[in-house]
mmCIF file of C-alpha atoms in Angstrom:
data_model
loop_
_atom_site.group_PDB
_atom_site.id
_atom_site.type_symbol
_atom_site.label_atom_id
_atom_site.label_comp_id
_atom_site.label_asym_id
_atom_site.label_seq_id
_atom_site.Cartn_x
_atom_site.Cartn_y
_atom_site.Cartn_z
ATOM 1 C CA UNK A 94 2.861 -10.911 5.920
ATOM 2 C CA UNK A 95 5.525 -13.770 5.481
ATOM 3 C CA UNK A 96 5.417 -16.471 3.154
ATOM 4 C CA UNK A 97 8.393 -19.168 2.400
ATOM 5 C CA UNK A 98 10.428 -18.969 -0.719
ATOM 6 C CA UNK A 99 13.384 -17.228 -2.620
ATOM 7 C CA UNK A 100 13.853 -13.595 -3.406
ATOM 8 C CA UNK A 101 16.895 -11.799 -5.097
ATOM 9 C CA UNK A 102 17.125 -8.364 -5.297
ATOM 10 C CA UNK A 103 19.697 -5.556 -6.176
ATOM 11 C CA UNK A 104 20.317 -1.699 -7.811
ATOM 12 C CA UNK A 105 22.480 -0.318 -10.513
ATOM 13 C CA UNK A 106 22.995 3.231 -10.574
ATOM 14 C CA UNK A 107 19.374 4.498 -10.209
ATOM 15 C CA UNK A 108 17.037 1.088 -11.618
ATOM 16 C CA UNK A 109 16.137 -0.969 -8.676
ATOM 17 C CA UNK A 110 14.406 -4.607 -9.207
ATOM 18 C CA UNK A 111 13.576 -7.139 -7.143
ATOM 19 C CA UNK A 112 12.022 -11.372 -8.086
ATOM 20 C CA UNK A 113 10.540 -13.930 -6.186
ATOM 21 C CA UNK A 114 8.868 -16.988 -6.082
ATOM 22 C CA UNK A 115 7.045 -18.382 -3.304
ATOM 23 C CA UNK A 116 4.583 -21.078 -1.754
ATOM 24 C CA UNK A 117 1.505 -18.720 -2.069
ATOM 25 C CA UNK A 118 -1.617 -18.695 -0.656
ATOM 26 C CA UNK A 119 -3.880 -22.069 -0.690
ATOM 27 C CA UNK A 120 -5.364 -23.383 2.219
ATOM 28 C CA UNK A 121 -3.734 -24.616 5.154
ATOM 29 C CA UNK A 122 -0.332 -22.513 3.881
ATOM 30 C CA UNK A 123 1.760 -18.704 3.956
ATOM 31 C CA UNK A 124 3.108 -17.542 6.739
ATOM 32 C CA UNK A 125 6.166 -19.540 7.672
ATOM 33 C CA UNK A 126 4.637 -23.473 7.246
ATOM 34 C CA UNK A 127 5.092 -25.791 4.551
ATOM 35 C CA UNK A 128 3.503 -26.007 1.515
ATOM 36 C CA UNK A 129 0.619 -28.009 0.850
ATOM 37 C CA UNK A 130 0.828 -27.871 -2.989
ATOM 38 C CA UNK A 131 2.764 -27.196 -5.650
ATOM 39 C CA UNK A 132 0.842 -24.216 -7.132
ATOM 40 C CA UNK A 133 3.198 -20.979 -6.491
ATOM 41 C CA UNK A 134 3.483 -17.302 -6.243
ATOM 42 C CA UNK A 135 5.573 -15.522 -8.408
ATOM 43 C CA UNK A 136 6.225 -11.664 -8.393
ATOM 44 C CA UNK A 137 8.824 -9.010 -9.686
ATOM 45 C CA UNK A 138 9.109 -5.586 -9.294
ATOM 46 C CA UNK A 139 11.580 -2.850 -11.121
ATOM 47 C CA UNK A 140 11.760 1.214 -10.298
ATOM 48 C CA UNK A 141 13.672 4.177 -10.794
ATOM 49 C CA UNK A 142 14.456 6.381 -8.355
ATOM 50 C CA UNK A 143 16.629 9.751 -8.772
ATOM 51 C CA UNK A 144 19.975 9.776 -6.350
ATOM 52 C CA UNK A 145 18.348 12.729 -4.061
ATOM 53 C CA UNK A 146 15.282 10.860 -3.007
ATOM 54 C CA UNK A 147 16.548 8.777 -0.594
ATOM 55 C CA UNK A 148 14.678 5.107 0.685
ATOM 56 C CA UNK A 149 11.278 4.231 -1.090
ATOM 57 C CA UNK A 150 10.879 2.364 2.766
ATOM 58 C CA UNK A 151 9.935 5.957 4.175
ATOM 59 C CA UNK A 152 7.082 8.433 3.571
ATOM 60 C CA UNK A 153 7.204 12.011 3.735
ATOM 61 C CA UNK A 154 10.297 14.296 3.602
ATOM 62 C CA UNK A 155 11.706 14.615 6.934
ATOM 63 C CA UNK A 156 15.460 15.057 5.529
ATOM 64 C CA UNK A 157 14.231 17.905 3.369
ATOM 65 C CA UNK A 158 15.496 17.212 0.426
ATOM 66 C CA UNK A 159 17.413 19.937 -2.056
ATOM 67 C CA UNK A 160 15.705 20.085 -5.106
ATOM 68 C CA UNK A 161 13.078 17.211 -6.607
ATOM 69 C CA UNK A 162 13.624 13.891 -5.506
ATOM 70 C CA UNK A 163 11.469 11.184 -7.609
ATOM 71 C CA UNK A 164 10.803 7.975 -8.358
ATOM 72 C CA UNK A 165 8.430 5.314 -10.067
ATOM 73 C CA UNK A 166 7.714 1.595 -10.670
ATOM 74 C CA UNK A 167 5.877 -0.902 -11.559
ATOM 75 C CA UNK A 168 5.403 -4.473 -10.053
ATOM 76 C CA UNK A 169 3.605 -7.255 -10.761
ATOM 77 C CA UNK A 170 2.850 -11.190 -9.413
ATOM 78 C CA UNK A 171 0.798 -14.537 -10.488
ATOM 79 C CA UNK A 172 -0.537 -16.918 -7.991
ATOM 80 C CA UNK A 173 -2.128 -20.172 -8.397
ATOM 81 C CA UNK A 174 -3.756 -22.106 -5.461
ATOM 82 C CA UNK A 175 -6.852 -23.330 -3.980
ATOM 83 C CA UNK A 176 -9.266 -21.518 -2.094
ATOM 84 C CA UNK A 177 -12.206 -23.428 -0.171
ATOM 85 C CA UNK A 178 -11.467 -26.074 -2.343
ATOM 86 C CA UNK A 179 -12.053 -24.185 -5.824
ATOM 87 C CA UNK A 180 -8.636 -23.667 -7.753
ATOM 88 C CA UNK A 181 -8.080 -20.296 -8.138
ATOM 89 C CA UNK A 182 -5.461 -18.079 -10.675
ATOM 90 C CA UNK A 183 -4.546 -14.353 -9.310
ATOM 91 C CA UNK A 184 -3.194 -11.903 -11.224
ATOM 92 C CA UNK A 185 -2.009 -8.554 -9.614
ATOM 93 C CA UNK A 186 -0.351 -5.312 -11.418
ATOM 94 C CA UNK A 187 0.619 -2.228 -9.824
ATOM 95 C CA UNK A 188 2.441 1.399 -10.636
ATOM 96 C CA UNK A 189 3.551 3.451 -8.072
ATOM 97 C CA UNK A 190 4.902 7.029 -8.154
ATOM 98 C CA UNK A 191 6.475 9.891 -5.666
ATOM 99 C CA UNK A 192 8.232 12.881 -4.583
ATOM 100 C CA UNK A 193 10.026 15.279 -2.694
ATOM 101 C CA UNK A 194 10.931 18.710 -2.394
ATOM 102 C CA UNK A 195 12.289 20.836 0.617
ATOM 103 C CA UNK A 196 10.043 19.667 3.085
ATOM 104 C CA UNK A 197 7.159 18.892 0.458
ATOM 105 C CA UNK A 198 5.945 14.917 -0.360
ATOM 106 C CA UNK A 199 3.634 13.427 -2.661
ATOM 107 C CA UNK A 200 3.095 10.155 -3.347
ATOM 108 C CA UNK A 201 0.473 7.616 -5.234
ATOM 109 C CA UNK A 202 -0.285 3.866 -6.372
ATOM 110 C CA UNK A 203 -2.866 2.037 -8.085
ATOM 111 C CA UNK A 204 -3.211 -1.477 -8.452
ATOM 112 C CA UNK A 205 -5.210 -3.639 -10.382
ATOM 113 C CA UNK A 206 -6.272 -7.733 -9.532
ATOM 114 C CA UNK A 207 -7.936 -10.249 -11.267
ATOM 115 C CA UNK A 208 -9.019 -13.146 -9.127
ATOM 116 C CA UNK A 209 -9.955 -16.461 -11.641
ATOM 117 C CA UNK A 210 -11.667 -19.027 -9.466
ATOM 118 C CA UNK A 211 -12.475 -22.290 -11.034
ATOM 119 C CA UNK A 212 -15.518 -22.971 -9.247
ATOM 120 C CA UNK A 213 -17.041 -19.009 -9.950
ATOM 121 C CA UNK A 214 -17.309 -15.810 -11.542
ATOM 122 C CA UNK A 215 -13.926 -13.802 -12.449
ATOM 123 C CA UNK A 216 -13.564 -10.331 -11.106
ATOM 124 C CA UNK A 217 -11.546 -7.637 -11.807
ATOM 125 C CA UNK A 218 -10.626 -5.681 -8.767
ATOM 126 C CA UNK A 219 -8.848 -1.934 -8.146
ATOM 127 C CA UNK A 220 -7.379 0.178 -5.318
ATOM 128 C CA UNK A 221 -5.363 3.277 -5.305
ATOM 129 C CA UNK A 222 -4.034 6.133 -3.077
ATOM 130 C CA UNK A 223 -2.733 9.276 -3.025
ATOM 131 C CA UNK A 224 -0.880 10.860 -0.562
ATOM 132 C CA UNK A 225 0.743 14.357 0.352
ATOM 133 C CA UNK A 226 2.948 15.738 3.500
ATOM 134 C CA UNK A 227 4.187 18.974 3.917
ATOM 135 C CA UNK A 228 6.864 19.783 6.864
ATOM 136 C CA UNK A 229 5.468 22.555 8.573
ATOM 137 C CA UNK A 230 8.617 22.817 11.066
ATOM 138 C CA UNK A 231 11.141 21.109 9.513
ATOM 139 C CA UNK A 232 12.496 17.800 11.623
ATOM 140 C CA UNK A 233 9.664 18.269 13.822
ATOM 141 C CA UNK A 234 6.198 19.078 12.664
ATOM 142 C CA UNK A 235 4.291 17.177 9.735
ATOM 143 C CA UNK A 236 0.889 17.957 8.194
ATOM 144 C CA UNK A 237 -0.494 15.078 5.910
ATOM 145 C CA UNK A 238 -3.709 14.169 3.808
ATOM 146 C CA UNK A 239 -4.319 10.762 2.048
ATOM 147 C CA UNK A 240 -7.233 9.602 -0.110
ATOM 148 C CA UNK A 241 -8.033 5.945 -0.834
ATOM 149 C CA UNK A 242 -10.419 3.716 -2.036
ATOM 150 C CA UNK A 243 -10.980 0.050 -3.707
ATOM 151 C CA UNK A 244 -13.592 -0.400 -6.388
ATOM 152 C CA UNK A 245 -14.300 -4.533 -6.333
ATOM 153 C CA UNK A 246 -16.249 -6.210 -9.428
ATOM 154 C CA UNK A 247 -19.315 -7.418 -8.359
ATOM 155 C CA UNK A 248 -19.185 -10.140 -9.799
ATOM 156 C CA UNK A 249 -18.032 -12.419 -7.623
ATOM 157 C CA UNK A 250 -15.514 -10.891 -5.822
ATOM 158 C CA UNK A 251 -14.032 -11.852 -2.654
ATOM 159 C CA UNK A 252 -14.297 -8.167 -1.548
ATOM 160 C CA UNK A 253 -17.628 -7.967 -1.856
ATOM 161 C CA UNK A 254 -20.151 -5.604 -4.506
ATOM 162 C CA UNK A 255 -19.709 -2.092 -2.253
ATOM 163 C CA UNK A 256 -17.239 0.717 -3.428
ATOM 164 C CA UNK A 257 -14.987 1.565 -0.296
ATOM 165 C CA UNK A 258 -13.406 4.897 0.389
ATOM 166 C CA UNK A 259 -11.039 6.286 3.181
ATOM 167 C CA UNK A 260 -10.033 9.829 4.394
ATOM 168 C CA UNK A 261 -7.820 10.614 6.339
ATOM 169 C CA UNK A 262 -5.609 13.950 8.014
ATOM 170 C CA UNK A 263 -2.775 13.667 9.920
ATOM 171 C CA UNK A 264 -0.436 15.546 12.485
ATOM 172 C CA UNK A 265 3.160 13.712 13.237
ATOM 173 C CA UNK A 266 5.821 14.894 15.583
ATOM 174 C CA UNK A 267 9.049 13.592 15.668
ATOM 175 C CA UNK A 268 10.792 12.882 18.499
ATOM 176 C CA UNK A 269 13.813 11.454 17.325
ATOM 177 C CA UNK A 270 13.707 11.418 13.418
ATOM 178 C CA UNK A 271 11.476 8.389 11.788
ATOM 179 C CA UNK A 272 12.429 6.425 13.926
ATOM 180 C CA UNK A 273 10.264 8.056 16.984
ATOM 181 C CA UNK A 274 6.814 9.702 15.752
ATOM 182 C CA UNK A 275 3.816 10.850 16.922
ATOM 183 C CA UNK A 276 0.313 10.626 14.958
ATOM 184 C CA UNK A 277 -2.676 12.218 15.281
ATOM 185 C CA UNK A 278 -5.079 11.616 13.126
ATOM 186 C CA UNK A 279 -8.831 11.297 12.093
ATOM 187 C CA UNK A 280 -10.164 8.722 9.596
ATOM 188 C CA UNK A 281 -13.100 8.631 7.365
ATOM 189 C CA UNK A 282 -14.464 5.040 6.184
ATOM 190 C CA UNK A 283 -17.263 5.467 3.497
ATOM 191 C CA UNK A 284 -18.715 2.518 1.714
ATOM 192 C CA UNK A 285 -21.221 2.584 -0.955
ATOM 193 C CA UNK A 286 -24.271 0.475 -0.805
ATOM 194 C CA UNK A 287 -27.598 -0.144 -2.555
ATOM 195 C CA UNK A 288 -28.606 3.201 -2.703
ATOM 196 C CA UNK A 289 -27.860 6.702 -0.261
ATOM 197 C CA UNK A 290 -29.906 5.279 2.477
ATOM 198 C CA UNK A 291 -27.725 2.077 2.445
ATOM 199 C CA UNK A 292 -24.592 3.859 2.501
ATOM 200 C CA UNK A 293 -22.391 4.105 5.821
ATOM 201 C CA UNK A 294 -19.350 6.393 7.201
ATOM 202 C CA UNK A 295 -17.743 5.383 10.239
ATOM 203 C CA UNK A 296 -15.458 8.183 11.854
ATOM 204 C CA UNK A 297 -11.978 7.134 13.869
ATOM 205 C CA UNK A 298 -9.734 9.171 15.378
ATOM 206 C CA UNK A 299 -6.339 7.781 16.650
ATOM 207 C CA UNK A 300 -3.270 8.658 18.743
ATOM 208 C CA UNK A 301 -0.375 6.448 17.938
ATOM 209 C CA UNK A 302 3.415 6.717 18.551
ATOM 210 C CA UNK A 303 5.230 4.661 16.538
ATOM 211 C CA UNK A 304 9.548 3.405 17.299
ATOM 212 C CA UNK A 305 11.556 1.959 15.302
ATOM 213 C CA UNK A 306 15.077 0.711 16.467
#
């Protein structure tokens, strides 16, 4: 997503950080138009990462990296706006955490939001992952697992009452590093309802090549 506003961001030695501020989200604005108030977004974000793990852009460890590569941080962002007319304050707070190791990746994140509308309930919300690669045949041949899921409050959240959970196992192939990459891989949506018999689990299975250039 795109939204209008300032950012600066920078490194020094192996601390990273990032700040913004931006229109936000109310009705009738993000994206790239004007905005239509002057509530705001505001958001910063600071990490650590260790000289040998290379760009927190990429997953998995396709350069298989000598020795452990980590890194961690934490972010965080308040928004104000107005949501089908109620006023609304969002708070969101999130950790992340990875590494690498000849061939080897592992990586997770939580987050945690609490959405404040004026005209309603507040809810706390959560969602987390965690993730792991391994380079079967190295610079060609990935194996990957990921679990996820988002527990929403139920009261009055705009995610709804239901836990949601996601599986999913993967095969890439790389063509021509990350930047070429084939994906197979099946999916496993489960959401919690009212009971067992109210509970669903859709099944996907995808082939996908991605480019980058």
């Amino acid at each position: 997503g795109r939204d209008r506003g300032s950012m600066i961001s920078g490194k020094t030695g192996d601390i990273g950080y990032a700040l913004g501020v931006f229109n936000g989200q109310s009705d009738g604005e993000n994206f790239n138009t004007a905005g239509v108030d002057p509530d705001l977004q505001g958001g910063g974000q600071v990490y650590f990462s260790s000289s040998n793990y290379g760009s927190r852009k990429t997953e998995g460890d396709y350069d298989q990296t000598e020795g452990v590569g980590f890194t961690a941080g934490v972010s965080s962002d308040v928004m104000q706006g107005t949501n089908d007319g109620d006023d609304f304050t969002l708070v969101e707070v999130a950790g992340d955490a990875a590494l690498r190791s000849e061939g080897l990746s592992l990586q997770a994140e939580y987050l945690w939001a609490s959405y404040d509308p004026d005209g309603g309930d507040n809810s706390n919300n959560t969602g987390y992952y965690a993730q792991a690669g391994y380079m079967v045949v190295p610079k060609e041949w990935e194996v990957a697992g990921r679990f996820s899921g988002v527990n929403p409050d139920s009261d009055g959240s705009p995610l709804g009452s239901n836990d949601q959970y996601q599986y999913a196992l993967a095969i890439n192939r790389f063509y021509n590093g990350p930047n070429l990459k084939l994906t197979l891989q099946a999916t496993f949506d489960q959401t919690d309802g009212n009971g067992e018999e109210e509970d669903t689990l859709d099944q996907i299975y995808e082939a996908q090549v991605s480019g980058y250039f």
